[in-house]
Coordinates of C-alpha atoms in Angstrom, one line a residue:
X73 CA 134.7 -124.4 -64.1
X74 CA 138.2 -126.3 -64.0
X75 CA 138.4 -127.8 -67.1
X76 CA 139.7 -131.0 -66.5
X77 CA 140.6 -134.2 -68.1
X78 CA 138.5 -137.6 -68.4
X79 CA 139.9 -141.2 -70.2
X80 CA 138.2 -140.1 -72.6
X81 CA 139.3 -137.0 -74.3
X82 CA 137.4 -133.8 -74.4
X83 CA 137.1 -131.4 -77.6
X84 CA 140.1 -129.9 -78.0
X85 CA 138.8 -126.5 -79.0
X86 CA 137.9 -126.3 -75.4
X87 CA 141.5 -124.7 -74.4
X88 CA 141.4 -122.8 -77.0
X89 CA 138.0 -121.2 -76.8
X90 CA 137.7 -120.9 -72.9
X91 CA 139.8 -117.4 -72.2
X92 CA 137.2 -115.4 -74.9
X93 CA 134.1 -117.0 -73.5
X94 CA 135.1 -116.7 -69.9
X95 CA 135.9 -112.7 -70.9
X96 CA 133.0 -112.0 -72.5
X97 CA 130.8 -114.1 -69.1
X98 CA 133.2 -111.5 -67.0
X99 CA 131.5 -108.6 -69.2
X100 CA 128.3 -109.7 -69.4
X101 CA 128.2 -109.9 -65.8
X102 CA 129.1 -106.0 -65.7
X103 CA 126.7 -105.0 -68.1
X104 CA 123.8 -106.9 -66.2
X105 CA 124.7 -105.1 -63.1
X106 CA 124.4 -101.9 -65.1
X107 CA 121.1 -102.3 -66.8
X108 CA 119.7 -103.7 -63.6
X109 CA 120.7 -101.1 -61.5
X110 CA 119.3 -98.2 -64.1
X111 CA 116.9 -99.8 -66.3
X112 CA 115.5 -102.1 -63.4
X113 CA 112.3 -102.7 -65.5
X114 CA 114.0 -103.4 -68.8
X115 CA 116.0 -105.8 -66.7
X116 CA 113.7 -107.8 -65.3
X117 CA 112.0 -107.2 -68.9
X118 CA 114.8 -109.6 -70.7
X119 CA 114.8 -112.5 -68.0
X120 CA 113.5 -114.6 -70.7
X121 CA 117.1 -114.8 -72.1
X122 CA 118.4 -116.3 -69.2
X123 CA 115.3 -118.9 -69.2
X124 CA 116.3 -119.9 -72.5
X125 CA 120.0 -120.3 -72.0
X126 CA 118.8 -122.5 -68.4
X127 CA 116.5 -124.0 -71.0
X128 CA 118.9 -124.9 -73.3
X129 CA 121.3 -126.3 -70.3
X130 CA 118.6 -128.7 -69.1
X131 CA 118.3 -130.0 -72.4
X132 CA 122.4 -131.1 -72.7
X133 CA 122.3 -132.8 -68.9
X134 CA 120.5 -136.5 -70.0
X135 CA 122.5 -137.9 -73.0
X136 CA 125.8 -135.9 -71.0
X137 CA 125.3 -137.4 -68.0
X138 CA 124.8 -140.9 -69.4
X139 CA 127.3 -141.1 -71.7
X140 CA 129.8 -139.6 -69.4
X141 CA 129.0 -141.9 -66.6
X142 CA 129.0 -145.2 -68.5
X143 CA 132.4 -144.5 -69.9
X144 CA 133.7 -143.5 -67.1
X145 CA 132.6 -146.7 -65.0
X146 CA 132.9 -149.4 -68.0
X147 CA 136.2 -147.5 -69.8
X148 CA 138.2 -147.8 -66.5
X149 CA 139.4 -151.4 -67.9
X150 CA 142.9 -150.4 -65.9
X151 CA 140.4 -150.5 -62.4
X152 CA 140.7 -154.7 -63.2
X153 CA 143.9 -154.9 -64.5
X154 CA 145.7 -152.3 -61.8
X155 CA 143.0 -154.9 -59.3
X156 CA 144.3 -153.4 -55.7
X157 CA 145.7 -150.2 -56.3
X158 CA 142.7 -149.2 -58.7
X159 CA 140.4 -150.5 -55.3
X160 CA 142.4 -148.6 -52.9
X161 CA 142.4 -145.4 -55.4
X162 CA 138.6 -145.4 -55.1
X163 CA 138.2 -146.0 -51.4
X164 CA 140.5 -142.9 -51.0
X165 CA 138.4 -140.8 -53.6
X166 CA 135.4 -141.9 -52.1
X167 CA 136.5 -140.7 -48.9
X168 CA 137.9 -137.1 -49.2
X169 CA 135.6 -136.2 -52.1
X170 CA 132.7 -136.9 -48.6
X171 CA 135.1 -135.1 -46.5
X172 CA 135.0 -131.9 -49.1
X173 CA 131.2 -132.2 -49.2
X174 CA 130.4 -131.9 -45.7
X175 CA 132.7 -129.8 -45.2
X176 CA 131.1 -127.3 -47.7
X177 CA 127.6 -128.4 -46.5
X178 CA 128.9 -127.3 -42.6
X179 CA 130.3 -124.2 -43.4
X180 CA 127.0 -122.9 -45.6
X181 CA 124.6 -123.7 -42.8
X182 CA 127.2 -122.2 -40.2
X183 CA 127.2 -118.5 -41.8
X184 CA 124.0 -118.5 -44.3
X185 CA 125.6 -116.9 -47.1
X186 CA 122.1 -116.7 -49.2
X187 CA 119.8 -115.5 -46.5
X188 CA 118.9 -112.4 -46.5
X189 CA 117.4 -112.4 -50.2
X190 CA 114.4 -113.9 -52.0
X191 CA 114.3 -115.1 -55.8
X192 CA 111.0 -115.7 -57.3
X193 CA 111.0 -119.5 -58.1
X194 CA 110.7 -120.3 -61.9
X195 CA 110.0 -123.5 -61.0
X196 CA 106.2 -124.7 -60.4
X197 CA 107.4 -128.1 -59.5
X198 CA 109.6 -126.8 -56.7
X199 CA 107.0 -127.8 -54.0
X200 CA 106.3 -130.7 -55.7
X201 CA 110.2 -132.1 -55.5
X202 CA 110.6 -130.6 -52.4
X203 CA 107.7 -132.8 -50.8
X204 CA 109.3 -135.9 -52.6
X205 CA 112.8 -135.2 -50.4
X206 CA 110.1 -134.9 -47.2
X207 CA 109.2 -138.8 -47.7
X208 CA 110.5 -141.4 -45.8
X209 CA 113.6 -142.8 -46.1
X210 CA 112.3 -146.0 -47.6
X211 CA 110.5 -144.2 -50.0
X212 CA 113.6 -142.2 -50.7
X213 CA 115.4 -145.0 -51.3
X214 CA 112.7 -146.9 -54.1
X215 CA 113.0 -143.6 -55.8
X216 CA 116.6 -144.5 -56.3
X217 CA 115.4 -147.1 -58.4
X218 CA 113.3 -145.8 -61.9
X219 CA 111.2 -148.1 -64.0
X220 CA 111.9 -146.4 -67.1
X221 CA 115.2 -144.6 -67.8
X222 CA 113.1 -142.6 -70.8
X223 CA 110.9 -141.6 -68.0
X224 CA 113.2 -140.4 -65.7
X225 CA 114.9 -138.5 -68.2
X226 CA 111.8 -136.8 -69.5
X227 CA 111.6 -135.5 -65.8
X228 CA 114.9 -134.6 -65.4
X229 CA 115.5 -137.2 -62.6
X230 CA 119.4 -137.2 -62.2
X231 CA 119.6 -139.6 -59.2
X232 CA 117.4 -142.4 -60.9
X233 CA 119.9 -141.5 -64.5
X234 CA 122.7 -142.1 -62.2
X235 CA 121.5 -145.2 -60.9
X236 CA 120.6 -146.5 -64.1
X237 CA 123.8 -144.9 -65.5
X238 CA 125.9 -147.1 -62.9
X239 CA 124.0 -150.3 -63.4
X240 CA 124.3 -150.2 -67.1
X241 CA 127.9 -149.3 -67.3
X242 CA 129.0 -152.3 -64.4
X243 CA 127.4 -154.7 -67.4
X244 CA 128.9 -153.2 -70.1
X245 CA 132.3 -153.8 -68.4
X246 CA 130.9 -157.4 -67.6
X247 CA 131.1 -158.6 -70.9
X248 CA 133.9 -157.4 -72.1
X249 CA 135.5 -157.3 -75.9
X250 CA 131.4 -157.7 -76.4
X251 CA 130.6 -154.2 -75.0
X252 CA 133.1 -152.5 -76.8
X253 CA 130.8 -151.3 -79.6
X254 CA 128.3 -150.0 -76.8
X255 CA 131.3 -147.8 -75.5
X256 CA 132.3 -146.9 -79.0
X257 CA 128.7 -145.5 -79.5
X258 CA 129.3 -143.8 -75.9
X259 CA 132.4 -142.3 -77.0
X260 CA 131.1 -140.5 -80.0
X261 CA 127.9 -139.6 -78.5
X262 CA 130.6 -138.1 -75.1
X263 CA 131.8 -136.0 -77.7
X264 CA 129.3 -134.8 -79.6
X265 CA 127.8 -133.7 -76.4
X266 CA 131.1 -132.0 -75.4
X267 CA 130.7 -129.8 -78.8
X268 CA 127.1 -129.4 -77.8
X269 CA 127.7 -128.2 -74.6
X270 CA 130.1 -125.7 -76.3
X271 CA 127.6 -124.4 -78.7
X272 CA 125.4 -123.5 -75.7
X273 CA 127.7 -121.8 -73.5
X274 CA 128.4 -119.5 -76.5
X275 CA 125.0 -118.3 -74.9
X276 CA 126.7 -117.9 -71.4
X277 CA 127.0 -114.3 -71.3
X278 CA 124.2 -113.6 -73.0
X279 CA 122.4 -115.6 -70.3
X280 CA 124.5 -114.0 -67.6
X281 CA 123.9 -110.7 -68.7
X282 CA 120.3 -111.5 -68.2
X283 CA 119.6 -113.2 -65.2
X284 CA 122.1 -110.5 -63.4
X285 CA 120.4 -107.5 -65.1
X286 CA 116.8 -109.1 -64.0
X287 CA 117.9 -110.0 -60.7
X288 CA 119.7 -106.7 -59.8
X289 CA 116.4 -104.9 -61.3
X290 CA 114.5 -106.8 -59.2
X291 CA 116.2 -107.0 -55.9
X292 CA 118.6 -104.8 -56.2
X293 CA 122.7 -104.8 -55.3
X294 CA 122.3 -107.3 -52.2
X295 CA 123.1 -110.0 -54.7
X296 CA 126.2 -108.8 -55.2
X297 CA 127.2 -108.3 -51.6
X298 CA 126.3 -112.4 -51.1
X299 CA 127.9 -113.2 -53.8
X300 CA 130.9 -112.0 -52.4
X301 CA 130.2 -113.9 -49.1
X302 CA 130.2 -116.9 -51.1
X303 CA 133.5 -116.3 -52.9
X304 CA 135.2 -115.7 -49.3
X305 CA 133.1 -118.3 -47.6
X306 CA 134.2 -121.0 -50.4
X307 CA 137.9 -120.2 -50.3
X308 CA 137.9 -120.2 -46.5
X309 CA 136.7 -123.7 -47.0
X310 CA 139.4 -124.4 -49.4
X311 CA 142.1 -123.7 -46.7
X312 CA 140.4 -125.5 -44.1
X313 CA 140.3 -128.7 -46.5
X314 CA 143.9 -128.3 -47.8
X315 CA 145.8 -127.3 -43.6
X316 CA 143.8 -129.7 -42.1
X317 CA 142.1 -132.8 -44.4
X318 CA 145.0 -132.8 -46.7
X319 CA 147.9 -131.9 -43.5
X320 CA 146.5 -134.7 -41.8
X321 CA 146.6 -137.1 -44.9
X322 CA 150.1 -135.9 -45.5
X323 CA 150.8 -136.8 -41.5
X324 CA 149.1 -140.1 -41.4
X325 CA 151.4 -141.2 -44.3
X326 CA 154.3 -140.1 -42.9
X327 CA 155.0 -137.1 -46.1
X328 CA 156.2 -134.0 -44.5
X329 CA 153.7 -131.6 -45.4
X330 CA 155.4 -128.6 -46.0
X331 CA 157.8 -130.9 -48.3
X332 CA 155.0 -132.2 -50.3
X333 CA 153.6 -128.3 -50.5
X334 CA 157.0 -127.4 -51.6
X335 CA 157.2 -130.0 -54.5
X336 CA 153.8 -129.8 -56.2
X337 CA 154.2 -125.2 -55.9
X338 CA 154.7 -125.5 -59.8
X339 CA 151.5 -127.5 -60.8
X340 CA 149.5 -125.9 -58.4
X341 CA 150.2 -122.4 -59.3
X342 CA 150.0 -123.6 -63.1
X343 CA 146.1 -125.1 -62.5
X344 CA 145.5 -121.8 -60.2
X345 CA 147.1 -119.2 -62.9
X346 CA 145.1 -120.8 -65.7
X347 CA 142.0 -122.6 -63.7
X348 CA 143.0 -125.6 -66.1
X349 CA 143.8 -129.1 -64.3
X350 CA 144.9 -130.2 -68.2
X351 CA 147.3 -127.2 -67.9
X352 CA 148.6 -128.7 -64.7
X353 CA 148.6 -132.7 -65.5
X354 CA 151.8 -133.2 -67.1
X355 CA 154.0 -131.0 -64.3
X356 CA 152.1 -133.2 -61.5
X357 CA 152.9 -136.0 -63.4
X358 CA 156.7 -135.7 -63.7
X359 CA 156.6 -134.0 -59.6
X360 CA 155.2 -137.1 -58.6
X361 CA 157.0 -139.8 -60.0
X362 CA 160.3 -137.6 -58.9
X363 CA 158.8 -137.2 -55.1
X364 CA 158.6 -140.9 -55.3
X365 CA 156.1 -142.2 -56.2
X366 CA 156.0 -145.0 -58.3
X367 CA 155.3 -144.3 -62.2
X368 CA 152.5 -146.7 -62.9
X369 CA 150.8 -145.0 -59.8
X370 CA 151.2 -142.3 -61.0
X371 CA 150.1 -142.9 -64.2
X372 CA 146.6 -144.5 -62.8
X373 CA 145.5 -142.7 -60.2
X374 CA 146.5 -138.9 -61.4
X375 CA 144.1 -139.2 -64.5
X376 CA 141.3 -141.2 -62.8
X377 CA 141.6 -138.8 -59.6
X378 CA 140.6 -136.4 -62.6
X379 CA 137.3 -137.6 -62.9
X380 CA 137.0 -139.1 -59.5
X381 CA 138.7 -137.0 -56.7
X382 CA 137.7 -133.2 -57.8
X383 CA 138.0 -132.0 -53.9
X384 CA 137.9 -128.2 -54.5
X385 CA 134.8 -128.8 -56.7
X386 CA 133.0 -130.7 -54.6
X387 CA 133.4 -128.5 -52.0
X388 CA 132.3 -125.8 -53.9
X389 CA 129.0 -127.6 -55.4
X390 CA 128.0 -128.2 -51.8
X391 CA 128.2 -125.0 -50.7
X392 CA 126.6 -123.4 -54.2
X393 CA 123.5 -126.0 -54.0
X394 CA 122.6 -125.1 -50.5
X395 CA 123.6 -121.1 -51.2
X396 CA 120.9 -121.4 -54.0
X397 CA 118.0 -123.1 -51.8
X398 CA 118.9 -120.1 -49.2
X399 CA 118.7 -117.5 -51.9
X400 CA 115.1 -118.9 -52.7
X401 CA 114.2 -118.9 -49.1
X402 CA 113.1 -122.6 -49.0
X403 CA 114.3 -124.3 -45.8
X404 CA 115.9 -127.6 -46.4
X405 CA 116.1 -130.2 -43.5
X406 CA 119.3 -132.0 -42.6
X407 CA 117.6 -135.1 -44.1
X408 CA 116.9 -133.1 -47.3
X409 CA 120.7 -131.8 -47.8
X410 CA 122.1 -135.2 -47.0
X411 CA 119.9 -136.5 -50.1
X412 CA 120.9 -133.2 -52.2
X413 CA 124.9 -134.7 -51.4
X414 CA 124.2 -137.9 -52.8
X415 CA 123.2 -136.7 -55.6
X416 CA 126.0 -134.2 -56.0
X417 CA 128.2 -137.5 -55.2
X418 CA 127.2 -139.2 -57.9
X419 CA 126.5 -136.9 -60.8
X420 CA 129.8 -135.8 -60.7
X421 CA 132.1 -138.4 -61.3
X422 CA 133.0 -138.9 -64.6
X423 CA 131.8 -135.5 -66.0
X424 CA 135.3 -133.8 -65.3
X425 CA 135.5 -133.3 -69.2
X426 CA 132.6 -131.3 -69.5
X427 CA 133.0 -127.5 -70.4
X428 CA 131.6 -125.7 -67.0
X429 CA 131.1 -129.0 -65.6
X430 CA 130.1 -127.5 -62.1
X431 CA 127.5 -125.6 -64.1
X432 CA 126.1 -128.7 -65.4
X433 CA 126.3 -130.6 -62.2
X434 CA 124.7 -127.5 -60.5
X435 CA 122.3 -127.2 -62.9
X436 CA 121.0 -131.2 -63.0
X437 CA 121.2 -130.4 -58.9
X438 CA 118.6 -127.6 -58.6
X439 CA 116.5 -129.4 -61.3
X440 CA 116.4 -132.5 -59.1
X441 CA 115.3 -131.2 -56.1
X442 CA 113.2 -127.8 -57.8
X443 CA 115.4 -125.3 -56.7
X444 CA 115.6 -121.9 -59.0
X445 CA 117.8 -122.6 -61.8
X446 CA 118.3 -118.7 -61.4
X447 CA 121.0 -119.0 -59.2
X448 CA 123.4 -120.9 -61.5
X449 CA 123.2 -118.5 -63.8
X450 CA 124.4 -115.8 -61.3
X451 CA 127.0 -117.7 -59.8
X452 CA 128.3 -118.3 -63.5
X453 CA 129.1 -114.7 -63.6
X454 CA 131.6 -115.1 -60.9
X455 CA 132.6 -118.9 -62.2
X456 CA 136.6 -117.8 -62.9
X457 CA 137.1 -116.2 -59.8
X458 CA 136.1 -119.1 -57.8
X459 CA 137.3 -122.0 -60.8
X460 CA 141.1 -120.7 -60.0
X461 CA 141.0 -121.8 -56.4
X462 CA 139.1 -124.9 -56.9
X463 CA 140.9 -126.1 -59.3
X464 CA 143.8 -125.8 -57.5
X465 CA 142.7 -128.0 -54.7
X466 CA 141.5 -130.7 -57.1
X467 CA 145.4 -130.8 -58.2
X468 CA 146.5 -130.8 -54.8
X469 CA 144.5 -133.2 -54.3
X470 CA 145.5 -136.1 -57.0
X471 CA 148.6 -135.5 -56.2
X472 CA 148.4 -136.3 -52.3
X473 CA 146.0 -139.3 -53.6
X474 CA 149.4 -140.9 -55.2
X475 CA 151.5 -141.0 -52.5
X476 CA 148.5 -142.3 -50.1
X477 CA 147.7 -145.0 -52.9
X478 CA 151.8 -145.5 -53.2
X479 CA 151.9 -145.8 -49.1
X480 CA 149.1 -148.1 -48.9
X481 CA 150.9 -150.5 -51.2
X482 CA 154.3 -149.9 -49.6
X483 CA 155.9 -148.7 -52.5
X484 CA 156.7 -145.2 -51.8
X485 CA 160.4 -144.2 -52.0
X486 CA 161.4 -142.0 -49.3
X487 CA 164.8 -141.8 -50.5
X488 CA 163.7 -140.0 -53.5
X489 CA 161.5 -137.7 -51.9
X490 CA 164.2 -136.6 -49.6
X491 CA 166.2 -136.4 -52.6
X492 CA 163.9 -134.2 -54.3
X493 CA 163.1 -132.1 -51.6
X494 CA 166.7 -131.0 -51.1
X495 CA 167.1 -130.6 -54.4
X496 CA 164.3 -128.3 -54.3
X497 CA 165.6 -126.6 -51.5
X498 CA 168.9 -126.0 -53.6

């Protein structure tokens, strides 16, 4: 997963640890395949591994997502004092991060990428939380609401956390210099849940190794084959979003797109070499503010688009979520996916910090709606191949969002972007 920046730092061991663990996933991945495909019954033998590590997973998502969310909603104190820009910086989030997600959501029920092949559901409760989607809206939307937070933690109810989540951090913000011990609790408990988080994926390839080596033992190669269909089907998605959502932003703000392609090349290919939007953040800084955008723009929206505006992974957890559910064989309505969004919506802002974040927003995902947690395991396997690209959108992305936030206040400086482009061209 891109391992991207939040207000409020990550652990910083993170860089430094991610190459070895995402080497030793890669291997793990290989060595599953291998054990499945000649010791089929030894593979299918160790799936308990990958239960655990899933286990262990579900266990982080609660306190993560809470702490992570309330931060990120009552630490944005620059949202009041920034007042329009901060408003406008959201309403332009908002908007292409729902553009990424239906685009995802499209392209995975155009081509079926999981069909074909049926995982046994872990899950008892699948049925169960299924049936709860099939309710009527009304129904759907009381659920939003929980009457005990402890409760809906205990069942791993991440839309009725996020609710609470969002409710709790607008009143923390409320009362101001009073809430700051709350946050200062938050913060701590943010970060011991970042090392946590890193203490369990030292279990990722032993949990990859497993769920591969019992899946392949159990249904053979065919996963690998859709797994493949899902890396091209993702970054085909990627390049529709980036030519024709992110060409037409660029046109309808008058930034020649080509030009604005031309200027961020070094940031881009920095987040895509190294699947790190940290790696990336002080280049697309400096670009920016040189393209002409205004520095305290800059300075504002680039690090909250961080946590708010992650386009390439949104796209990519839409088209995962459903990919699992068609791996499983369970048929979700329209009405059922639209739900599964909104919770993908929400559970992801503010959790841009988080080591494999897309794992843990997958992961409290399936749980909601009883999908097998299985298939996050798998697509773990082939994370970095499809982190690169993503996380090169989500830079692409915040950068674009500056210049539409610097347009919208009728501050941008044309002069220097032409400057800057020639310059470029020189």
């Amino acid at each position: 997963m891109h391992k991207d920046m939040t207000p409020h730092a990550g652990p910083p061991a993170r860089a430094r640890r991610g190459p070895d663990v995402t080497t030793q996933i890669f291997i793990g991945l290989l060595l599953g395949i291998v054990v499945g495909y000649f010791w089929p019954s030894f593979g299918v033998a160790i799936k308990p591994l990958a239960d655990a590590f899933l286990r262990m997973i579900k266990m982080i998502i609660a306190p993560l997502l809470f702490a992570t969310l309330v931060l990120g909603i009552a630490g944005t104190g620059d949202l009041k004092a920034m007042g329009r820009i901060g408003l406008k910086a959201i309403v332009y989030f908002e908007a292409a991060t729902t553009i990424a997600l239906f685009l995802g959501l499209a392209l995975v029920n155009a081509f079926h990428p999981g069909s074909g092949l049926t995982m046994p559901i872990a899950d008892t409760s699948a049925a169960a939380a299924m049936a709860q989607n099939q309710q009527h809206a009304w129904d759907i939307f009381l659920h939003l609401f929980p009457t005990s937070v402890i409760d809906a933690m205990a069942r791993g109810d991440i839309l009725q956390l996020v609710v609470f989540s969002l409710f709790f951090g607008i009143a923390v913000a409320a009362i101001g210099k009073k809430g700051q011990p709350v946050l200062d609790v938050l913060d701590g408990t943010a970060h011991a849940m970042f090392t946590f988080t890193g203490y369990v994926m030292a279990f990722a390839p032993v949990g990859v190794f497993a769920a591969i080596a019992a899946t392949v033992g159990g249904r053979g190669l065919a996963i690998l084959l859709m797994l493949g269909k899902l890396v091209v089907l993702m970054y085909v998605g990627l390049a529709i979003f980036v030519l024709i959502v992110l060409g037409g932003v660029s046109y309808l703000i008058r930034v020649p797109f080509l030009t604005f392609v031309k200027a961020i090349r070094e940031p881009f290919l920095i987040a895509f070499t190294t699947a790190s939007s940290e790696a990336a953040l002080p280049k697309a800084l400096e670009v920016m503010e040189r393209f002409g955008v205004p520095k305290n723009i800059v300075g504002f929206v680039l690090p909250t688009g961080y946590s708010f505006n992650l386009d390439g992974t949104t796209l990519y957890l839409s088209l995962a979520s459903v990919f699992v559910a068609q791996l499983a064989g369970i048929e979700m309505t329209l009405g059922q996916q639209l739900v599964m969004m909104l919770t993908l919506m929400l559970t992801s802002k503010g959790v841009a910090g988080v080591p494999r974040a897309a794992l843990v927003v997958l992961t409290a995902t399936l749980t909601q709606f009883g999908l097998p947690l299985e298939g996050a395991a798998i697509l773990l396997g082939i994370d970095q191949v499809m982190d690169m690209g993503r996380t090169a959108v989500n830079v692409m992305g915040n950068c674009i969002a500056t210049a539409v936030v610097a347009r919208w206040e009728g501050v941008f400086d044309d002069a220097r972007m032409r400057k800057f482009s020639i310059e470029k061209a020189a």
